[in-house]
Coordinates of C-alpha atoms and ligand atoms in Angstrom, one line a residue:
X1 CA 85.4 85.0 60.7
X2 CA 87.7 85.0 63.8
X3 CA 86.6 82.1 66.2
X4 CA 86.3 83.4 70.3
X5 CA 89.8 80.9 70.6
X6 CA 92.4 83.6 67.7
X7 CA 90.1 86.5 69.8
X8 CA 91.6 85.6 73.2
X9 CA 95.1 84.8 72.0
X10 CA 94.8 88.2 70.8
X11 CA 93.6 89.9 73.4
X12 CA 96.8 87.9 76.0
X13 CA 99.3 88.5 73.2
X14 CA 98.3 92.2 73.2
X15 CA 98.3 92.6 76.9
X16 CA 102.2 90.7 76.9
X17 CA 100.7 88.2 78.9
X18 CA 101.8 85.2 76.8
X19 CA 103.2 83.0 79.8
X20 CA 101.1 80.2 81.0
X21 CA 101.6 77.6 83.4
X22 CA 99.2 74.9 84.0
X23 CA 97.4 71.6 84.4
X24 CA 95.3 70.6 81.9
X25 CA 91.9 68.2 81.6
X26 CA 89.4 68.0 79.7
X27 CA 87.4 71.2 80.1
X28 CA 91.3 72.9 78.9
X29 CA 92.0 70.7 76.0
X30 CA 89.6 72.7 73.0
X31 CA 91.4 75.9 74.3
X32 CA 94.6 74.8 74.1
X33 CA 94.1 73.3 70.5
X34 CA 96.8 74.9 67.6
X35 CA 98.6 76.9 70.7
X36 CA 100.2 79.9 68.9
X37 CA 104.7 79.2 69.2
X38 CA 104.6 82.7 70.1
X39 CA 103.6 81.2 74.0
X40 CA 104.9 79.7 76.3
X41 CA 103.6 76.5 78.4
X42 CA 105.0 75.6 81.0
X43 CA 103.7 71.8 82.3
X44 CA 103.5 71.8 86.6
X45 CA 102.5 68.2 87.2
X46 CA 100.3 69.3 90.5
X47 CA 98.3 71.9 90.6
X48 CA 99.8 73.0 94.5
X49 CA 103.0 73.3 92.4
X50 CA 101.6 75.4 89.2
X51 CA 100.7 77.8 91.8
X52 CA 103.2 79.3 93.8
X53 CA 104.9 78.7 89.6
X54 CA 102.9 81.2 88.2
X55 CA 103.1 83.5 91.6
X56 CA 107.2 83.2 90.8
X57 CA 107.4 83.3 87.6
X58 CA 104.8 87.1 88.1
X59 CA 105.9 88.6 90.4
X60 CA 109.5 88.0 89.4
X61 CA 109.0 89.5 87.0
X62 CA 105.9 91.9 87.4
X63 CA 103.6 91.6 85.6
X64 CA 100.4 88.5 84.3
X65 CA 100.9 85.4 83.9
X66 CA 98.3 82.9 83.3
X67 CA 97.6 80.1 85.1
X68 CA 95.8 76.8 83.4
X69 CA 94.1 74.3 86.0
X70 CA 91.8 71.9 85.3
X71 CA 87.9 73.0 86.3
X72 CA 87.2 72.5 89.8
X73 CA 89.7 69.2 90.9
X74 CA 92.4 71.1 89.5
X75 CA 92.0 74.9 91.0
X76 CA 90.6 72.7 94.2
X77 CA 94.4 71.4 94.6
X78 CA 95.6 75.7 93.9
X79 CA 93.8 76.9 96.4
X80 CA 96.3 77.1 99.7
X81 CA 98.7 78.3 97.4
X82 CA 96.5 80.6 95.7
X83 CA 96.2 82.3 98.8
X84 CA 99.8 83.0 99.6
X85 CA 99.2 84.1 95.8
X86 CA 96.6 87.0 97.0
X87 CA 98.7 87.9 100.3
X88 CA 101.5 88.6 98.1
X89 CA 99.1 90.5 95.9
X90 CA 100.4 88.5 92.6
X91 CA 98.4 89.5 89.5
X92 CA 97.3 85.8 88.0
X93 CA 95.1 85.5 85.5
X94 CA 93.5 82.0 86.5
X95 CA 91.3 80.1 84.0
X96 CA 89.4 76.4 84.7
X97 CA 87.4 74.9 82.6
X98 CA 83.4 74.3 82.4
X99 CA 81.2 72.0 81.1
X100 CA 79.8 72.5 77.2
X101 CA 76.9 74.4 78.1
X102 CA 74.0 72.3 76.6
X103 CA 74.8 69.9 79.5
X104 CA 75.2 71.6 82.4
X105 CA 72.1 71.5 83.3
X106 CA 72.4 68.4 84.3
X107 CA 75.4 68.5 85.9
X108 CA 77.8 66.4 84.9
X109 CA 80.5 65.4 86.0
X110 CA 83.2 67.8 84.9
X111 CA 80.9 70.5 85.2
X112 CA 82.1 72.4 88.2
X113 CA 79.1 73.9 90.4
X114 CA 79.1 77.3 91.2
X115 CA 82.5 77.6 89.8
X116 CA 82.6 81.7 90.6
X117 CA 82.3 81.0 93.8
X118 CA 85.1 78.4 94.4
X119 CA 88.2 80.4 95.0
X120 CA 87.1 83.2 96.7
X121 CA 87.5 85.1 98.5
X122 CA 91.7 84.9 97.1
X123 CA 90.3 86.8 93.8
X124 CA 89.8 90.0 93.0
X125 CA 86.9 89.2 90.7
X126 CA 85.4 85.7 90.0
X127 CA 83.4 85.8 86.4
X128 CA 82.0 82.6 84.1
X129 CA 81.3 84.0 80.3
X130 CA 77.5 84.7 79.9
X131 CA 77.4 83.7 76.5
X132 CA 81.2 82.6 74.5
X133 CA 82.0 85.6 72.3
X134 CA 82.6 87.3 75.5
X135 CA 84.9 85.9 77.0
X136 CA 88.2 88.0 74.4
X137 CA 86.4 91.1 77.2
X138 CA 86.3 88.8 80.0
X139 CA 90.1 88.6 79.8
X140 CA 91.7 92.0 79.0
X141 CA 89.1 93.2 81.9
X142 CA 90.6 90.1 84.0
X143 CA 94.1 91.2 82.9
X144 CA 92.6 95.3 83.7
X145 CA 91.9 93.9 87.3
X146 CA 94.6 91.7 88.3
X147 CA 96.7 94.7 87.2
X148 CA 95.0 97.5 88.6
X149 CA 96.9 98.1 92.8
X150 CA 96.4 96.2 95.3
X151 CA 96.9 93.3 92.3
X152 CA 95.9 90.1 92.9
X153 CA 94.8 86.5 92.0
X154 CA 91.1 86.8 89.0
X155 CA 89.5 83.5 88.0
X156 CA 88.0 82.9 84.9
X157 CA 85.3 79.6 84.5
X158 CA 85.4 79.2 80.6
X159 CA 82.9 76.5 79.2
X160 CA 84.3 73.7 76.7
X161 CA 83.2 74.3 74.0
X162 CA 82.9 77.8 73.9
X163 CA 86.6 78.2 72.1
X164 CA 85.4 77.4 68.1
X165 CA 82.9 79.8 68.2
X166 CA 82.6 82.7 66.1
X167 CA 83.9 85.5 67.7
X168 CA 82.0 89.1 67.8
X169 CA 81.9 91.3 64.4
X170 CA 84.3 93.8 66.8
X171 CA 86.8 92.7 68.2
X172 CA 87.7 94.6 72.0
X173 CA 89.2 97.4 72.3
X174 CA 92.8 96.9 73.9
X175 CA 93.6 99.5 76.4
X176 CA 95.4 101.5 78.4
X177 CA 93.9 101.1 82.0
X178 CA 96.3 102.8 85.0
X179 CA 97.1 100.6 87.4
X180 CA 98.0 103.2 89.8
X181 CA 96.8 105.8 92.4
X182 CA 97.8 108.6 94.3
X183 CA 97.9 109.1 97.5
X184 CA 96.2 112.4 98.4
X185 CA 98.2 115.4 97.9
X186 CA 97.1 117.2 101.5
X187 CA 97.7 113.8 103.5
X188 CA 100.7 112.9 101.8
X189 CA 101.8 117.0 103.0
X190 CA 100.0 117.0 106.4
X191 CA 101.8 113.7 107.3
X192 CA 105.6 115.1 106.4
X193 CA 104.5 118.0 108.6
X194 CA 104.4 114.7 111.6
X195 CA 107.3 112.7 110.4
X196 CA 110.3 115.3 109.9
X197 CA 108.6 116.3 113.1
X198 CA 108.7 113.5 114.6
X199 CA 112.9 113.2 117.1
X200 CA 113.1 109.2 116.8
X201 CA 110.7 108.2 114.0
X202 CA 111.2 104.1 112.9
X203 CA 110.5 102.9 109.9
X204 CA 109.3 99.4 108.7
X205 CA 109.8 98.5 105.4
X206 CA 106.9 96.4 103.6
X207 CA 106.6 94.6 100.4
X208 CA 105.1 96.7 98.4
X209 CA 108.4 98.6 98.4
X210 CA 109.7 96.2 96.4
X211 CA 107.1 95.7 94.7
X212 CA 106.5 99.6 93.4
X213 CA 110.1 99.3 92.9
X214 CA 111.1 102.1 96.0
X215 CA 114.0 101.2 97.1
X216 CA 116.0 104.4 96.1
X217 CA 112.9 106.4 97.3
X218 CA 113.0 104.6 101.0
X219 CA 117.3 105.2 101.1
X220 CA 116.6 108.8 99.9
X221 CA 113.5 109.7 103.5
X222 CA 115.9 107.0 105.7
X223 CA 118.8 109.0 104.7
X224 CA 117.1 112.5 104.8
X225 CA 115.9 111.5 107.7
X226 CA 118.8 109.6 109.9
X227 CA 115.7 107.6 110.8
X228 CA 116.7 103.6 111.5
X229 CA 114.3 101.0 109.5
X230 CA 112.7 97.5 110.0
X231 CA 112.2 95.2 108.0
X232 CA 108.5 94.9 108.6
X233 CA 107.3 90.9 110.4
X234 CA 106.9 88.6 108.5
X235 CA 107.6 90.8 105.5
X236 CA 107.4 88.6 102.5
X237 CA 109.9 90.2 100.3
X238 CA 112.9 92.4 101.6
X239 CA 112.6 96.7 101.1
X240 CA 116.4 98.0 102.2
X241 CA 119.5 97.0 100.8
X242 CA 120.2 94.8 104.4
X243 CA 123.6 96.3 105.2
X244 CA 123.2 99.3 105.0
X245 CA 124.1 101.9 108.2
X246 CA 120.5 102.4 109.0
X247 CA 118.9 98.7 108.7
X248 CA 118.1 97.4 112.5
X249 CA 116.8 93.5 110.6
X250 CA 114.0 92.1 110.0
X251 CA 110.8 92.4 112.5
X252 CA 110.0 89.1 114.2
X253 CA 106.6 88.3 114.5
X254 CA 105.5 89.0 118.3
X255 CA 103.4 91.4 119.6
X256 CA 106.4 92.5 122.6
X257 CA 109.5 91.3 121.4
X258 CA 108.5 93.9 118.5
X259 CA 106.9 96.5 121.1
X260 CA 110.0 96.0 122.8
X261 CA 112.6 96.7 119.8
X262 CA 110.9 99.3 118.7
X263 CA 110.9 101.1 122.0
X264 CA 112.7 104.8 122.0
X265 CA 110.8 105.6 118.8
X266 CA 107.9 108.3 119.1
X267 CA 107.3 108.2 115.3
X268 CA 106.9 104.3 113.7
X269 CA 106.4 104.6 109.9
X270 CA 105.4 101.8 108.1
X271 CA 105.5 101.8 104.3
X272 CA 104.1 99.3 102.5
X273 CA 102.8 96.7 104.7
X274 CA 99.8 96.0 106.7
X275 CA 99.3 96.9 110.6
X276 CA 100.8 94.4 111.7
X277 CA 101.0 90.4 110.1
X278 CA 101.9 88.2 113.3
X279 CA 100.6 85.7 114.9
X280 CA 102.0 84.6 118.0
X281 CA 99.3 86.5 120.3
X282 CA 100.4 89.2 122.8
X283 CA 99.7 90.9 125.1
X284 CA 98.8 94.8 125.4
X285 CA 99.6 98.1 122.6
X286 CA 100.5 97.2 119.8
X287 CA 103.4 100.3 119.3
X288 CA 105.8 100.9 122.6
X289 CA 103.6 103.7 125.0
X290 CA 103.4 107.2 123.2
X291 CA 104.6 106.8 120.2
X292 CA 102.3 106.8 117.2
X293 CA 101.9 105.5 113.3
X294 CA 101.9 106.3 109.8
X295 CA 100.9 104.0 107.3
X296 CA 101.0 103.8 103.7
X297 CA 100.0 101.5 102.0
X298 CA 98.4 100.7 98.6
X299 CA 95.8 98.9 100.0
X300 CA 92.0 100.0 101.1
X301 CA 92.0 96.7 103.3
X302 CA 95.4 97.0 104.2
X303 CA 94.1 100.3 105.8
X304 CA 91.1 99.8 106.6
X305 CA 91.9 97.2 109.4
X306 CA 95.1 98.2 110.5
X307 CA 93.8 98.4 114.8
X308 CA 96.2 101.4 115.5
X309 CA 97.5 104.7 113.4
X310 CA 96.4 106.8 110.4
X311 CA 96.3 105.4 106.8
X312 CA 97.9 107.0 103.8
X313 CA 96.3 104.7 100.4
X314 CA 98.0 104.8 97.2
X315 CA 100.8 104.3 95.4
X316 CA 104.1 103.5 97.6
X317 CA 106.7 105.3 95.1
X318 CA 104.3 108.1 94.2
X319 CA 103.6 108.3 97.6
X320 CA 108.2 108.1 98.9
X321 CA 108.6 110.9 96.9
X322 CA 105.4 113.3 97.5
X323 CA 107.5 112.8 101.2
X324 CA 110.5 113.9 99.4
X325 CA 109.6 116.3 97.7
X326 CA 108.2 118.4 101.8
X327 CA 111.5 117.1 103.4
X328 CA 114.1 118.7 103.8
X329 CA 117.7 116.8 104.6
X330 CA 118.2 116.8 108.9
X331 CA 121.5 117.0 111.0
X332 CA 120.8 115.2 114.1
X333 CA 123.4 112.4 113.8
X334 CA 123.4 109.4 112.7
X335 CA 122.2 106.9 114.5
X336 CA 124.5 104.6 116.5
X337 CA 125.5 101.1 114.9
X338 CA 123.3 98.1 116.5
X339 CA 125.9 94.8 117.9
X340 CA 126.2 92.8 115.7
X341 CA 125.4 89.0 116.2
X342 CA 128.1 86.5 118.1
X343 CA 129.6 84.5 116.0
X344 CA 127.5 81.1 114.9
X345 CA 128.4 77.4 116.0
X346 CA 130.6 75.1 113.7
X347 CA 129.7 72.2 115.3
X348 CA 127.5 69.4 114.8
X349 CA 125.2 68.5 114.2
X350 CA 125.3 71.3 111.2
X351 CA 122.9 74.5 113.0
X352 CA 120.7 76.4 110.7
X353 CA 122.7 80.3 112.1
X354 CA 125.9 78.3 110.5
X355 CA 124.6 77.1 107.3
X356 CA 123.3 80.4 106.5
X357 CA 126.1 82.6 107.5
X358 CA 128.1 80.8 105.5
X359 CA 125.9 80.2 102.8
X360 CA 125.7 84.6 102.3
X361 CA 129.4 84.2 102.1
X362 CA 129.4 82.6 98.9
X363 CA 126.6 83.2 97.1
X364 CA 126.5 85.7 94.4
X365 CA 125.1 89.5 96.2
X366 CA 122.6 89.4 93.2
X367 CA 121.3 86.8 93.6
X368 CA 117.5 85.3 94.7
X369 CA 116.8 84.1 97.9
X370 CA 113.5 82.2 98.4
X371 CA 113.3 81.7 101.9
X372 CA 110.5 78.0 103.1
X373 CA 112.6 77.1 106.5
X374 CA 109.7 77.5 109.5
X375 CA 111.7 77.0 112.4
X376 CA 115.3 78.7 111.0
X377 CA 113.4 82.1 109.5
X378 CA 115.0 84.1 112.1
X379 CA 118.6 82.2 111.8
X380 CA 118.3 83.1 108.6
X381 CA 117.3 87.5 109.2
X382 CA 120.2 87.4 111.0
X383 CA 122.5 86.0 109.1
X384 CA 121.9 87.4 105.9
X385 CA 121.8 90.5 104.1
X386 CA 119.8 90.5 100.9
X387 CA 121.1 94.3 99.0
X388 CA 119.3 93.8 95.9
X389 CA 115.7 94.5 94.6
X390 CA 113.5 91.6 93.9
X391 CA 115.9 89.8 95.9
X392 CA 114.4 88.1 98.5
X393 CA 110.6 86.3 98.6
X394 CA 108.8 84.9 102.2
X395 CA 105.4 83.5 102.2
X396 CA 105.1 84.1 105.3
X397 CA 100.9 83.6 105.8
X398 CA 100.2 80.6 107.1
X399 CA 99.9 77.5 104.7
X400 CA 103.2 76.0 103.0
X401 CA 103.9 74.4 100.4
X402 CA 105.0 77.9 97.9
X403 CA 108.4 77.9 98.6
X404 CA 110.2 76.0 96.2
X405 CA 107.5 76.7 93.5
X406 CA 107.8 79.9 94.2
X407 CA 111.3 79.7 93.3
X408 CA 110.6 77.3 90.5
X409 CA 108.7 80.4 88.4
X410 CA 111.5 83.6 89.6
X411 CA 114.0 81.1 88.3
X412 CA 112.3 80.9 85.3
X413 CA 111.4 84.6 84.9
X414 CA 115.2 85.6 85.9
X415 CA 117.8 83.1 84.5
X416 CA 120.7 85.4 85.0
X417 CA 120.1 85.6 88.7
X418 CA 121.0 82.8 90.2
X419 CA 117.4 81.7 93.1
X420 CA 118.1 80.2 96.2
X421 CA 115.7 78.0 97.6
X422 CA 116.2 77.1 101.1
X423 CA 113.5 74.9 101.6
X424 CA 112.1 72.6 105.1
X425 CA 111.8 68.9 104.8
X426 CA 108.5 69.2 105.7
X427 CA 107.6 72.6 103.0
X428 CA 109.4 70.7 100.0
X429 CA 107.1 67.3 100.1
X430 CA 103.8 69.1 99.3
X431 CA 105.5 71.0 95.6
X432 CA 108.1 69.0 95.4
X433 CA 106.8 67.6 92.0
X434 CA 108.1 71.7 91.2
X435 CA 111.6 70.0 90.7
X436 CA 110.3 67.9 87.6
X437 CA 109.1 71.7 85.5
X438 CA 112.6 72.8 87.1
X439 CA 114.8 70.5 85.2
X440 CA 112.6 70.4 82.2
X441 CA 113.6 74.0 81.6
X442 CA 117.1 73.7 82.7
X443 CA 116.5 76.6 85.6
X444 CA 119.3 76.8 87.4
X445 CA 117.6 76.9 91.0
X446 CA 119.9 75.4 94.2
X447 CA 117.3 74.1 95.7
X448 CA 118.5 73.8 99.0
X449 CA 116.6 71.6 101.6
X450 CA 116.9 71.9 105.8
X451 CA 116.4 68.6 106.6
X452 CA 115.9 68.1 111.0
X453 CA 113.5 65.4 110.4
X454 CA 110.3 66.2 111.2
X455 CA 108.4 69.9 111.8
X456 CA 110.6 71.7 114.3
X457 CA 108.9 75.4 114.4
X458 CA 105.5 72.8 115.4
X459 CA 106.9 71.3 117.8
X460 CA 108.5 74.5 118.9
X461 CA 105.0 76.2 118.7
X462 CA 104.0 73.4 120.8
X463 CA 105.7 74.9 124.1
X464 CA 105.3 78.6 123.2
X465 CA 101.7 77.6 123.8
X466 CA 102.4 75.5 126.4
X467 CA 101.2 72.3 125.6
X468 CA 104.5 71.0 125.0
X469 CA 105.6 69.2 121.6
X470 CA 104.4 65.5 122.5
X471 CA 101.8 65.0 120.2
X472 CA 101.2 62.8 117.7
X473 CA 102.2 63.8 113.9
X474 CA 105.0 65.9 113.7
X475 CA 108.2 63.5 112.9
X476 CA 108.4 63.2 109.3
X477 CA 111.1 61.0 109.3
X478 CA 112.3 58.2 106.3
X479 CA 112.4 60.8 103.3
X480 CA 115.5 60.9 101.0
X481 CA 114.4 64.0 99.0
X482 CA 118.8 62.9 97.0
X483 CA 116.6 60.1 95.0
X484 CA 113.6 62.0 95.3
X485 CA 115.4 64.5 92.9
X486 CA 117.0 61.8 91.3
X487 CA 114.2 60.2 89.8
X488 CA 112.4 63.9 88.9
X489 CA 115.8 64.7 87.2
X490 CA 117.8 66.4 90.2
X491 CA 121.6 65.9 90.3
X492 CA 121.1 65.8 94.6
X493 CA 123.5 65.3 97.3
X494 CA 123.9 64.7 101.1
X495 CA 125.8 66.6 103.5
X496 CA 126.0 66.0 107.6
X497 CA 129.1 67.7 108.3
X498 CA 129.9 71.6 108.4
X499 CA 132.6 70.7 107.1
X500 CA 131.6 69.6 104.1
X501 CA 129.1 72.3 103.7
X502 CA 131.5 75.3 102.3
X503 CA 132.3 72.5 99.2
X504 CA 128.6 71.7 98.9
X505 CA 127.3 75.3 98.1
X506 CA 129.9 76.0 96.0
X507 CA 129.2 73.7 93.4
X508 CA 126.3 73.8 93.7
X509 CA 125.7 76.9 93.0
X510 CA 128.1 77.3 89.9
X511 CA 125.5 74.3 88.6
X512 CA 124.5 74.0 84.8
X513 CA 121.2 73.4 85.3
X514 CA 118.4 72.5 89.3
X515 CA 120.8 71.3 92.1
X516 CA 119.5 69.5 95.6
X517 CA 121.7 69.5 98.5
X518 CA 119.6 67.6 101.6
X519 CA 121.3 69.3 104.6
X520 CA 120.9 67.4 107.6
X521 CA 120.9 70.3 110.4
X522 CA 120.2 70.0 114.1
X523 CA 117.0 68.1 114.8
X524 CA 117.2 70.0 118.1
X525 CA 114.3 72.2 119.4
X526 CA 114.8 75.6 120.0
X527 CA 112.1 78.7 121.4
X528 CA 110.7 80.1 119.4
X529 CA 112.1 82.7 117.2
X530 CA 115.7 82.0 118.0
Ligands
TPP601 C1 99.3 73.8 104.1 C2 99.7 73.8 105.1 N1 99.2 72.3 106.2 C3 100.3 72.3 107.0 C4 100.3 73.6 107.9 C5 101.3 73.5 109.5 N2 102.2 73.5 109.7 C6 103.0 75.3 109.8 S1 104.8 74.3 109.6 C7 104.9 72.7 109.1 C8 105.7 72.4 109.2 C9 107.2 73.1 108.9 O1 107.3 71.7 108.6 P1 109.6 72.1 107.7 O2 109.4 72.9 106.7 O3 110.4 71.2 108.3 O4 109.9 73.3 108.7 P2 111.1 73.1 110.1 O5 109.5 73.4 110.9 O6 111.2 71.8 110.6 O7 112.4 74.0 110.0 C10 103.4 72.1 109.0 C11 103.3 71.2 109.3 C12 100.7 74.7 107.4 N3 101.0 76.0 107.4 N4 100.6 74.6 106.3

């Protein structure tokens, strides 16, 4: 008779979940013994790195992966990046081992106390099977829940003595469960009329467009209406070709600045994003005076908590295709092209604006950019143009330490696409272990560390809050990123002058394996969002 382990691998295989990211311990060993040849295990050396590598991999391939963590401490280490994965709406099947069933009443060391509570609220479902024989069906259910929109992580706590148990005589049915929900057709028709009637509508393109594969539909709709398109504030993905004549840039996450940017529009149409992801406060109305707002989202919660506007819930490809059925091409004039930005300063110390402008010139346009360079985010958006789907990733939900491992995960999923990770020195160090996984698998990720020897964005935030930046905990000097990378098996180079930057970037982009450039950037404090 098959064991629970056999059946579990069968269920995972039947659903195409054959990639595992993990860091195992005692309670996970019985699951891993006899690991099937057609499965791949990517070892990460710390669970925060494991979580974001899995997040990147699953996001890039658009289907779930298994995350194999050790008990409560492993999950605990991964929590910060689990929150990020939850906000990214990434389907992850997270498992952690549990102590033997006959011992849990005594709470021995490896007992994961209240296991189901630990990952909450950042999972869609958390479960401990009542019987060993329930594990295969619980895995199937976990996969269905994780992949239904809004997608997201789920958690299973699995006792170590369950795997050799004899499975139930009947295997769980391998079922198809649809993952998208169509928007209400009547609501769609009614908002389509509002959109068609608007004098100067603006679209805010959000991450769900990229997740759902809806770039072309978004472009078609914007072109029919000749409507300007902005990147949604703090958007975790690019969702519109940024070299398009209708693209007007990524919005910054500040209420007053956004209102100013959007002034003149009478209708704001948010597609696939919250209203709004911004943390910098601000006062006054959310949208410009006399403007109204319509939101399309695959996430009912995102719709419910929006402070203004009407919302249509459902998959965004289906929403956009539905709108296209109702909306005819307009003959209004194309909006005027905005003024470009002045040339960046190419003097030393290296300016982030100059670095990103040069990077955009030399990088392959079908590559991927992963951004976690907090104080330089605006510079990146101003100087780089993302023009291909799944070409940009950013985790804008507050926790740092996900950029590097996300980039490694994306590169592992997409060996043919060049992945560039632009990270701050502060952020990079949280999950530096991801370099080792990249080196072990020859993932050709290019890591650019923008080294300003400190927490630049926190210094700028102190100034923004009017409390200055004379306080402890904001300087991070003395880290040698070249030696660090080399110790993980990743070649590296330090660049301190703009004159060396072009060759450095070109060489890095031509490398056959992972490579890191430690770039000394201007450490002076710039105003937030500049
Ligand atoms: C897990 C976590 N810990 C702490 C913080 C607070 N924090 C926000 S930005 C930042 C520093 C970022 O520094 P760096 O990556 O070097 O970028 P810079 O601001 O210098 O551009 C810190 C510590 C956070 N967001 N998340």
